[in-house]
Amino acid sequence: GTVKSFNESKGFGFIACEATAAKFGRDVYIGKAEAQQVQFAPPVKETSKPQVLAEEDFLCFSVKLSAEGYPQARNMRVVAKLQGTVAEPPGEIGEYGEEASDGRIVSDELAVVCGRGMREALVKRANCGCARFAAGDRVHFCVLDGGDSSVEAGQG
């Protein structure tokens, strides 16, 4: 999801997320206690500013329901927004439903965030929505760390 609004002085806000909106019919509430426990991805560039939750941050989170049945965010983790260049666009799904080939994004920022000397992320057609890419396109993306030696790009 994406932080839709966040009031830093009051410590609460809301997350816009297509999946939770479809399930609960509303945005997800960020409470003060959860906002103080958010985990941040490593910064792409050195900064002396403390990391705080901000509008347009991309988040991974789970949902718990309030006593009234409204969705509330918990276990929030800010996902780094990166820039890169499409080295190879993901393939298209074949007319007989065969799986599309993965594409690749090259990014120097990826090595900073993920370490391990990584400069490439896999791009699956399913993570691109309606977007179509060509080699050389500059893109913004988020990464989903596979835990092994792979990194998968998600919508950004």
Tab-separated table of N, CA and C in Angstrom:
chain	number	residue	atom	x	y	z
A	1	GLY	N	0.818	-1.191	0.000
A	1	GLY	CA	0.000	0.000	0.000
A	1	GLY	C	0.856	1.246	0.000
A	2	THR	N	0.207	2.375	-0.114
A	2	THR	CA	0.879	3.671	-0.131
A	2	THR	C	0.289	4.547	0.972
A	3	VAL	N	1.156	5.258	1.699
A	3	VAL	CA	0.668	6.169	2.729
A	3	VAL	C	-0.090	7.286	2.021
A	4	LYS	N	-1.395	7.326	2.266
A	4	LYS	CA	-2.273	8.310	1.626
A	4	LYS	C	-2.195	9.644	2.363
A	5	SER	N	-2.220	9.557	3.682
A	5	SER	CA	-2.093	10.755	4.511
A	5	SER	C	-1.469	10.357	5.837
A	6	PHE	N	-0.701	11.280	6.414
A	6	PHE	CA	-0.108	11.032	7.718
A	6	PHE	C	0.107	12.358	8.406
A	7	ASN	N	-0.427	12.494	9.626
A	7	ASN	CA	-0.271	13.689	10.432
A	7	ASN	C	0.810	13.400	11.459
A	8	GLU	N	2.023	13.900	11.203
A	8	GLU	CA	3.156	13.601	12.075
A	8	GLU	C	2.946	14.118	13.497
A	9	SER	N	2.348	15.296	13.645
A	9	SER	CA	2.165	15.849	14.989
A	9	SER	C	1.147	15.057	15.809
A	10	LYS	N	0.122	14.516	15.165
A	10	LYS	CA	-0.875	13.719	15.882
A	10	LYS	C	-0.543	12.227	15.847
A	11	GLY	N	0.312	11.825	14.894
A	11	GLY	CA	0.814	10.462	14.863
A	11	GLY	C	-0.105	9.419	14.250
A	12	PHE	N	-1.025	9.817	13.392
A	12	PHE	CA	-1.883	8.819	12.747
A	12	PHE	C	-2.051	9.156	11.272
A	13	GLY	N	-2.557	8.192	10.515
A	13	GLY	CA	-2.770	8.417	9.095
A	13	GLY	C	-3.531	7.273	8.457
A	14	PHE	N	-3.466	7.195	7.126
A	14	PHE	CA	-4.201	6.183	6.381
A	14	PHE	C	-3.356	5.644	5.228
A	15	ILE	N	-3.578	4.379	4.914
A	15	ILE	CA	-2.901	3.707	3.812
A	15	ILE	C	-3.931	3.403	2.730
A	16	ALA	N	-3.602	3.763	1.485
A	16	ALA	CA	-4.414	3.369	0.336
A	16	ALA	C	-3.820	2.075	-0.213
A	17	CYS	N	-4.666	1.072	-0.349
A	17	CYS	CA	-4.202	-0.222	-0.834
A	17	CYS	C	-5.348	-0.881	-1.590
A	18	GLU	N	-5.086	-1.243	-2.836
A	18	GLU	CA	-6.120	-1.828	-3.686
A	18	GLU	C	-6.703	-3.108	-3.079
A	19	ALA	N	-5.836	-3.972	-2.557
A	19	ALA	CA	-6.292	-5.264	-2.013
A	19	ALA	C	-7.157	-5.081	-0.767
A	20	THR	N	-6.732	-4.210	0.144
A	20	THR	CA	-7.530	-4.027	1.362
A	20	THR	C	-8.806	-3.241	1.074
A	21	ALA	N	-8.763	-2.322	0.100
A	21	ALA	CA	-9.981	-1.591	-0.263
A	21	ALA	C	-11.021	-2.552	-0.832
A	22	ALA	N	-10.563	-3.526	-1.626
A	22	ALA	CA	-11.490	-4.515	-2.190
A	22	ALA	C	-12.093	-5.383	-1.091
A	23	LYS	N	-11.298	-5.704	-0.083
A	23	LYS	CA	-11.769	-6.589	0.988
A	23	LYS	C	-12.604	-5.858	2.039
A	24	PHE	N	-12.166	-4.636	2.431
A	24	PHE	CA	-12.818	-3.932	3.538
A	24	PHE	C	-13.613	-2.699	3.115
A	25	GLY	N	-13.450	-2.263	1.862
A	25	GLY	CA	-14.201	-1.115	1.369
A	25	GLY	C	-13.735	0.224	1.898
A	26	ARG	N	-12.511	0.301	2.396
A	26	ARG	CA	-12.001	1.555	2.961
A	26	ARG	C	-10.482	1.524	3.054
A	27	ASP	N	-9.893	2.700	3.348
A	27	ASP	CA	-8.462	2.783	3.589
A	27	ASP	C	-8.138	2.154	4.939
A	28	VAL	N	-6.865	1.851	5.144
A	28	VAL	CA	-6.401	1.219	6.381
A	28	VAL	C	-5.857	2.301	7.306
A	29	TYR	N	-6.283	2.279	8.557
A	29	TYR	CA	-5.885	3.261	9.563
A	29	TYR	C	-4.493	2.941	10.111
A	30	ILE	N	-3.661	3.979	10.252
A	30	ILE	CA	-2.355	3.853	10.902
A	30	ILE	C	-2.475	4.524	12.269
A	31	GLY	N	-2.394	3.750	13.325
A	31	GLY	CA	-2.459	4.300	14.684
A	31	GLY	C	-1.107	4.826	15.139
A	32	LYS	N	-1.123	5.642	16.169
A	32	LYS	CA	0.102	6.270	16.685
A	32	LYS	C	1.126	5.224	17.130
A	33	ALA	N	0.686	4.218	17.869
A	33	ALA	CA	1.611	3.197	18.374
A	33	ALA	C	2.266	2.445	17.214
A	34	GLU	N	1.485	2.102	16.208
A	34	GLU	CA	2.042	1.383	15.050
A	34	GLU	C	2.982	2.284	14.248
A	35	ALA	N	2.645	3.557	14.123
A	35	ALA	CA	3.497	4.492	13.378
A	35	ALA	C	4.865	4.620	14.044
A	36	GLN	N	4.912	4.509	15.363
A	36	GLN	CA	6.183	4.617	16.079
A	36	GLN	C	7.025	3.353	15.949
A	37	GLN	N	6.424	2.251	15.527
A	37	GLN	CA	7.145	0.984	15.419
A	37	GLN	C	7.459	0.596	13.974
A	38	VAL	N	7.177	1.482	13.023
A	38	VAL	CA	7.400	1.156	11.614
A	38	VAL	C	8.883	0.865	11.362
A	39	GLN	N	9.151	-0.108	10.515
A	39	GLN	CA	10.522	-0.449	10.127
A	39	GLN	C	10.805	0.206	8.783
A	40	PHE	N	11.995	0.766	8.646
A	40	PHE	CA	12.365	1.458	7.419
A	40	PHE	C	13.399	0.664	6.640
A	41	ALA	N	13.275	0.711	5.321
A	41	ALA	CA	14.289	0.127	4.442
A	41	ALA	C	15.547	0.974	4.576
A	42	PRO	N	16.720	0.398	4.291
A	42	PRO	CA	17.940	1.217	4.325
A	42	PRO	C	17.809	2.377	3.345
A	43	PRO	N	18.285	3.570	3.727
A	43	PRO	CA	18.182	4.714	2.810
A	43	PRO	C	19.071	4.521	1.589
A	44	VAL	N	18.587	5.016	0.447
A	44	VAL	CA	19.349	4.914	-0.792
A	44	VAL	C	20.508	5.904	-0.773
A	45	LYS	N	20.284	7.062	-0.180
A	45	LYS	CA	21.322	8.086	-0.073
A	45	LYS	C	21.534	8.411	1.402
A	46	GLU	N	22.775	8.726	1.748
A	46	GLU	CA	23.102	9.085	3.123
A	46	GLU	C	22.296	10.319	3.543
A	47	THR	N	21.771	10.275	4.764
A	47	THR	CA	21.018	11.411	5.292
A	47	THR	C	21.200	11.475	6.796
A	48	SER	N	21.181	12.681	7.326
A	48	SER	CA	21.281	12.834	8.777
A	48	SER	C	19.902	13.009	9.404
A	49	LYS	N	18.877	13.098	8.556
A	49	LYS	CA	17.512	13.271	9.065
A	49	LYS	C	16.983	11.957	9.618
A	50	PRO	N	16.247	12.006	10.728
A	50	PRO	CA	15.628	10.772	11.221
A	50	PRO	C	14.534	10.328	10.252
A	51	GLN	N	14.370	9.036	10.124
A	51	GLN	CA	13.342	8.521	9.217
A	51	GLN	C	11.990	8.581	9.912
A	52	VAL	N	11.019	9.178	9.230
A	52	VAL	CA	9.654	9.242	9.728
A	52	VAL	C	8.721	8.838	8.594
A	53	LEU	N	7.594	8.312	8.955
A	53	LEU	CA	6.580	7.934	7.977
A	53	LEU	C	6.116	9.182	7.240
A	54	ALA	N	5.942	9.071	5.923
A	54	ALA	CA	5.545	10.232	5.123
A	54	ALA	C	4.574	9.810	4.035
A	55	GLU	N	3.778	10.771	3.569
A	55	GLU	CA	2.864	10.513	2.469
A	55	GLU	C	3.645	10.011	1.263
A	56	GLU	N	3.051	9.064	0.548
A	56	GLU	CA	3.590	8.427	-0.646
A	56	GLU	C	4.648	7.371	-0.358
A	57	ASP	N	4.951	7.082	0.924
A	57	ASP	CA	5.828	5.951	1.236
A	57	ASP	C	5.112	4.670	0.834
A	58	PHE	N	5.852	3.714	0.300
A	58	PHE	CA	5.300	2.396	-0.004
A	58	PHE	C	5.492	1.511	1.217
A	59	LEU	N	4.451	0.743	1.570
A	59	LEU	CA	4.487	-0.084	2.772
A	59	LEU	C	4.099	-1.526	2.493
A	60	CYS	N	4.720	-2.422	3.241
A	60	CYS	CA	4.216	-3.782	3.408
A	60	CYS	C	3.640	-3.795	4.813
A	61	PHE	N	2.500	-4.418	5.005
A	61	PHE	CA	1.866	-4.402	6.321
A	61	PHE	C	0.876	-5.542	6.434
A	62	SER	N	0.479	-5.819	7.658
A	62	SER	CA	-0.623	-6.748	7.878
A	62	SER	C	-1.771	-5.955	8.483
A	63	VAL	N	-2.938	-6.572	8.534
A	63	VAL	CA	-4.140	-5.880	8.991
A	63	VAL	C	-4.731	-6.601	10.195
A	64	LYS	N	-5.132	-5.817	11.181
A	64	LYS	CA	-5.962	-6.342	12.261
A	64	LYS	C	-7.222	-5.488	12.260
A	65	LEU	N	-8.314	-6.054	12.700
A	65	LEU	CA	-9.568	-5.303	12.734
A	65	LEU	C	-9.767	-4.676	14.098
A	66	SER	N	-10.243	-3.447	14.105
A	66	SER	CA	-10.563	-2.764	15.358
A	66	SER	C	-11.796	-3.414	15.975
A	67	ALA	N	-12.137	-3.005	17.175
A	67	ALA	CA	-13.337	-3.532	17.838
A	67	ALA	C	-14.589	-3.268	17.000
A	68	GLU	N	-14.554	-2.177	16.210
A	68	GLU	CA	-15.690	-1.824	15.352
A	68	GLU	C	-15.638	-2.537	13.999
A	69	GLY	N	-14.565	-3.301	13.743
A	69	GLY	CA	-14.439	-4.032	12.485
A	69	GLY	C	-13.735	-3.271	11.375
A	70	TYR	N	-13.042	-2.182	11.711
A	70	TYR	CA	-12.328	-1.396	10.712
A	70	TYR	C	-10.878	-1.877	10.598
A	71	PRO	N	-10.313	-1.853	9.386
A	71	PRO	CA	-8.931	-2.328	9.210
A	71	PRO	C	-7.908	-1.353	9.785
A	72	GLN	N	-6.953	-1.900	10.532
A	72	GLN	CA	-5.863	-1.120	11.108
A	72	GLN	C	-4.544	-1.778	10.723
A	73	ALA	N	-3.558	-0.952	10.367
A	73	ALA	CA	-2.251	-1.468	9.956
A	73	ALA	C	-1.445	-1.913	11.174
A	74	ARG	N	-0.664	-2.946	10.961
A	74	ARG	CA	0.299	-3.379	11.967
A	74	ARG	C	1.480	-4.005	11.238
A	75	ASN	N	2.571	-4.180	11.941
A	75	ASN	CA	3.790	-4.756	11.359
A	75	ASN	C	4.172	-4.048	10.056
A	76	MET	N	4.164	-2.717	10.090
A	76	MET	CA	4.452	-1.941	8.880
A	76	MET	C	5.953	-1.897	8.597
A	77	ARG	N	6.262	-1.962	7.303
A	77	ARG	CA	7.647	-1.859	6.851
A	77	ARG	C	7.651	-0.986	5.601
A	78	VAL	N	8.419	0.108	5.658
A	78	VAL	CA	8.545	0.977	4.492
A	78	VAL	C	9.477	0.295	3.499
A	79	VAL	N	9.048	0.254	2.257
A	79	VAL	CA	9.809	-0.386	1.191
A	79	VAL	C	10.502	0.706	0.387
A	80	ALA	N	11.771	0.524	0.105
A	80	ALA	CA	12.542	1.529	-0.628
A	80	ALA	C	12.019	1.705	-2.050
A	81	LYS	N	11.925	2.972	-2.480
A	81	LYS	CA	11.592	3.302	-3.869
A	81	LYS	C	12.911	3.522	-4.595
A	82	LEU	N	13.136	2.791	-5.646
A	82	LEU	CA	14.398	2.850	-6.369
A	82	LEU	C	14.181	3.306	-7.804
A	83	GLN	N	15.261	3.715	-8.447
A	83	GLN	CA	15.239	4.056	-9.865
A	83	GLN	C	16.164	3.113	-10.601
A	84	GLY	N	15.820	2.800	-11.823
A	84	GLY	CA	16.672	1.933	-12.620
A	84	GLY	C	16.305	2.026	-14.084
A	85	THR	N	16.958	1.197	-14.868
A	85	THR	CA	16.749	1.153	-16.312
A	85	THR	C	16.342	-0.259	-16.708
A	86	VAL	N	15.313	-0.354	-17.531
A	86	VAL	CA	14.877	-1.656	-18.019
A	86	VAL	C	15.953	-2.191	-18.962
A	87	ALA	N	16.560	-3.317	-18.580
A	87	ALA	CA	17.554	-3.961	-19.437
A	87	ALA	C	16.858	-4.902	-20.412
A	88	GLU	N	15.826	-5.561	-19.890
A	88	GLU	CA	15.059	-6.494	-20.711
A	88	GLU	C	13.615	-6.460	-20.207
A	89	PRO	N	12.661	-6.055	-21.033
A	89	PRO	CA	11.273	-6.002	-20.565
A	89	PRO	C	10.716	-7.404	-20.340
A	90	PRO	N	9.762	-7.534	-19.412
A	90	PRO	CA	9.142	-8.847	-19.223
A	90	PRO	C	8.361	-9.234	-20.469
A	91	GLY	N	8.301	-10.526	-20.742
A	91	GLY	CA	7.564	-11.008	-21.896
A	91	GLY	C	6.067	-10.903	-21.686
A	92	GLU	N	5.358	-11.150	-22.736
A	92	GLU	CA	3.894	-11.144	-22.686
A	92	GLU	C	3.401	-12.564	-22.430
A	93	ILE	N	2.234	-12.677	-21.834
A	93	ILE	CA	1.618	-13.990	-21.646
A	93	ILE	C	1.169	-14.473	-23.017
A	94	GLY	N	1.493	-15.702	-23.341
A	94	GLY	CA	1.171	-16.247	-24.656
A	94	GLY	C	-0.318	-16.415	-24.858
A	95	GLU	N	-0.718	-16.563	-26.105
A	95	GLU	CA	-2.144	-16.687	-26.412
A	95	GLU	C	-2.749	-17.961	-25.850
A	96	TYR	N	-1.915	-18.956	-25.523
A	96	TYR	CA	-2.415	-20.204	-24.939
A	96	TYR	C	-2.184	-20.243	-23.429
A	97	GLY	N	-1.891	-19.080	-22.825
A	97	GLY	CA	-1.743	-18.981	-21.384
A	97	GLY	C	-0.380	-19.355	-20.848
A	98	GLU	N	0.608	-19.597	-21.751
A	98	GLU	CA	1.935	-19.931	-21.248
A	98	GLU	C	2.525	-18.726	-20.510
A	99	GLU	N	3.339	-19.034	-19.516
A	99	GLU	CA	3.884	-18.012	-18.629
A	99	GLU	C	4.820	-17.068	-19.383
A	100	ALA	N	4.774	-15.788	-19.013
A	100	ALA	CA	5.638	-14.786	-19.630
A	100	ALA	C	7.043	-14.900	-19.047
A	101	SER	N	8.051	-14.600	-19.869
A	101	SER	CA	9.430	-14.609	-19.376
A	101	SER	C	9.662	-13.393	-18.488
A	102	ASP	N	10.571	-13.551	-17.513
A	102	ASP	CA	10.914	-12.444	-16.627
A	102	ASP	C	11.735	-11.406	-17.376
A	103	GLY	N	11.583	-10.151	-16.964
A	103	GLY	CA	12.425	-9.079	-17.469
A	103	GLY	C	13.463	-8.731	-16.417
A	104	ARG	N	14.302	-7.730	-16.716
A	104	ARG	CA	15.346	-7.320	-15.782
A	104	ARG	C	15.439	-5.804	-15.728
A	105	ILE	N	15.634	-5.279	-14.499
A	105	ILE	CA	15.911	-3.862	-14.279
A	105	ILE	C	17.309	-3.770	-13.684
A	106	VAL	N	18.112	-2.845	-14.187
A	106	VAL	CA	19.453	-2.612	-13.657
A	106	VAL	C	19.414	-1.312	-12.848
A	107	SER	N	19.984	-1.358	-11.625
A	107	SER	CA	19.956	-0.188	-10.754
A	107	SER	C	21.145	-0.209	-9.797
A	108	ASP	N	21.930	0.887	-9.775
A	108	ASP	CA	23.013	1.009	-8.803
A	108	ASP	C	22.449	1.137	-7.385
A	109	GLU	N	21.256	1.726	-7.251
A	109	GLU	CA	20.636	1.893	-5.934
A	109	GLU	C	20.305	0.550	-5.301
A	110	LEU	N	20.061	-0.455	-6.116
A	110	LEU	CA	19.719	-1.785	-5.625
A	110	LEU	C	20.835	-2.359	-4.761
A	111	ALA	N	22.070	-2.164	-5.176
A	111	ALA	CA	23.216	-2.669	-4.410
A	111	ALA	C	23.294	-2.000	-3.036
A	112	VAL	N	22.918	-0.730	-2.960
A	112	VAL	CA	22.944	-0.007	-1.687
A	112	VAL	C	21.893	-0.571	-0.736
A	113	VAL	N	20.695	-0.798	-1.249
A	113	VAL	CA	19.585	-1.249	-0.413
A	113	VAL	C	19.682	-2.728	-0.069
A	114	CYS	N	20.017	-3.555	-1.043
A	114	CYS	CA	20.003	-5.004	-0.842
A	114	CYS	C	21.364	-5.591	-0.510
A	115	GLY	N	22.431	-4.854	-0.808
A	115	GLY	CA	23.758	-5.404	-0.579
A	115	GLY	C	24.027	-6.553	-1.528
A	116	ARG	N	24.903	-7.436	-1.118
A	116	ARG	CA	25.223	-8.648	-1.873
A	116	ARG	C	25.665	-8.353	-3.305
A	117	GLY	N	26.063	-7.111	-3.604
A	117	GLY	CA	26.525	-6.781	-4.946
A	117	GLY	C	25.440	-6.809	-6.006
A	118	MET	N	24.189	-6.813	-5.578
A	118	MET	CA	23.063	-6.890	-6.524
A	118	MET	C	22.937	-5.598	-7.324
A	119	ARG	N	22.814	-5.731	-8.628
A	119	ARG	CA	22.536	-4.585	-9.483
A	119	ARG	C	21.339	-4.841	-10.378
A	120	GLU	N	20.775	-6.054	-10.336
A	120	GLU	CA	19.650	-6.390	-11.200
A	120	GLU	C	18.489	-6.938	-10.392
A	121	ALA	N	17.290	-6.604	-10.833
A	121	ALA	CA	16.073	-7.148	-10.232
A	121	ALA	C	15.253	-7.802	-11.338
A	122	LEU	N	14.626	-8.918	-11.009
A	122	LEU	CA	13.723	-9.572	-11.949
A	122	LEU	C	12.401	-8.817	-11.985
A	123	VAL	N	11.792	-8.771	-13.144
A	123	VAL	CA	10.490	-8.123	-13.304
A	123	VAL	C	9.532	-9.152	-13.886
A	124	LYS	N	8.507	-9.486	-13.126
A	124	LYS	CA	7.487	-10.413	-13.607
A	124	LYS	C	6.359	-9.620	-14.250
A	125	ARG	N	5.794	-10.128	-15.329
A	125	ARG	CA	4.698	-9.458	-16.022
A	125	ARG	C	3.565	-9.143	-15.046
A	126	ALA	N	3.264	-10.055	-14.124
A	126	ALA	CA	2.156	-9.861	-13.184
A	126	ALA	C	2.373	-8.656	-12.275
A	127	ASN	N	3.624	-8.232	-12.061
A	127	ASN	CA	3.911	-7.089	-11.188
A	127	ASN	C	3.869	-5.758	-11.928
A	128	CYS	N	3.576	-5.782	-13.212
A	128	CYS	CA	3.620	-4.558	-14.020
A	128	CYS	C	2.254	-3.940	-14.278
A	129	GLY	N	1.190	-4.602	-13.851
A	129	GLY	CA	-0.139	-4.071	-14.140
A	129	GLY	C	-0.326	-3.939	-15.642
A	130	CYS	N	-0.823	-2.801	-16.072
A	130	CYS	CA	-1.056	-2.561	-17.502
A	130	CYS	C	0.151	-1.944	-18.195
A	131	ALA	N	1.198	-1.613	-17.426
A	131	ALA	CA	2.367	-0.946	-18.002
A	131	ALA	C	3.112	-1.870	-18.964
A	132	ARG	N	3.625	-1.283	-20.033
A	132	ARG	CA	4.453	-1.997	-20.998
A	132	ARG	C	5.780	-1.257	-21.079
A	133	PHE	N	6.880	-2.001	-21.064
A	133	PHE	CA	8.202	-1.396	-21.032
A	133	PHE	C	9.019	-1.782	-22.247
A	134	ALA	N	10.008	-0.949	-22.537
A	134	ALA	CA	10.989	-1.231	-23.579
A	134	ALA	C	12.376	-1.116	-22.964
A	135	ALA	N	13.331	-1.812	-23.526
A	135	ALA	CA	14.707	-1.708	-23.046
A	135	ALA	C	15.127	-0.246	-23.084
A	136	GLY	N	15.772	0.197	-21.998
A	136	GLY	CA	16.231	1.583	-21.900
A	136	GLY	C	15.283	2.504	-21.160
A	137	ASP	N	14.036	2.077	-20.906
A	137	ASP	CA	13.098	2.910	-20.149
A	137	ASP	C	13.618	3.124	-18.733
A	138	ARG	N	13.524	4.366	-18.227
A	138	ARG	CA	13.855	4.676	-16.827
A	138	ARG	C	12.594	4.426	-16.007
A	139	VAL	N	12.715	3.696	-14.907
A	139	VAL	CA	11.554	3.328	-14.106
A	139	VAL	C	11.828	3.525	-12.618
A	140	HIS	N	10.762	3.709	-11.855
A	140	HIS	CA	10.800	3.667	-10.401
A	140	HIS	C	10.204	2.328	-10.000
A	141	PHE	N	10.762	1.702	-8.978
A	141	PHE	CA	10.264	0.396	-8.561
A	141	PHE	C	10.587	0.146	-7.104
A	142	CYS	N	9.929	-0.840	-6.548
A	142	CYS	CA	10.198	-1.318	-5.195
A	142	CYS	C	10.709	-2.741	-5.321
A	143	VAL	N	11.369	-3.229	-4.297
A	143	VAL	CA	11.875	-4.597	-4.371
A	143	VAL	C	11.255	-5.476	-3.303
A	144	LEU	N	11.061	-6.721	-3.681
A	144	LEU	CA	10.598	-7.760	-2.780
A	144	LEU	C	11.755	-8.732	-2.680
A	145	ASP	N	12.419	-8.781	-1.526
A	145	ASP	CA	13.613	-9.615	-1.372
A	145	ASP	C	13.201	-11.060	-1.245
A	146	GLY	N	13.689	-11.888	-2.150
A	146	GLY	CA	13.356	-13.311	-2.155
A	146	GLY	C	14.029	-14.091	-1.058
A	147	GLY	N	14.976	-13.500	-0.308
A	147	GLY	CA	15.626	-14.195	0.785
A	147	GLY	C	16.769	-15.085	0.313
A	148	ASP	N	16.779	-15.456	-0.961
A	148	ASP	CA	17.895	-16.235	-1.481
A	148	ASP	C	18.807	-15.249	-2.208
A	149	SER	N	19.172	-15.531	-3.408
A	149	SER	CA	20.021	-14.586	-4.138
A	149	SER	C	19.228	-13.816	-5.180
A	150	SER	N	17.893	-13.873	-5.100
A	150	SER	CA	17.085	-13.184	-6.102
A	150	SER	C	16.386	-11.980	-5.490
A	151	VAL	N	16.135	-10.992	-6.321
A	151	VAL	CA	15.375	-9.813	-5.928
A	151	VAL	C	14.340	-9.598	-7.009
A	152	GLU	N	13.094	-9.406	-6.597
A	152	GLU	CA	12.002	-9.228	-7.549
A	152	GLU	C	11.460	-7.810	-7.443
A	153	ALA	N	11.289	-7.158	-8.575
A	153	ALA	CA	10.742	-5.802	-8.599
A	153	ALA	C	9.220	-5.852	-8.498
A	154	GLY	N	8.671	-4.943	-7.711
A	154	GLY	CA	7.223	-4.786	-7.605
A	154	GLY	C	6.835	-3.425	-8.121
A	155	GLN	N	5.545	-3.151	-8.144
A	155	GLN	CA	5.068	-1.865	-8.664
A	155	GLN	C	5.618	-0.742	-7.816
A	156	GLY	N	6.006	0.328	-8.460
A	156	GLY	CA	6.543	1.495	-7.777
A	156	GLY	C	6.120	2.691	-8.466
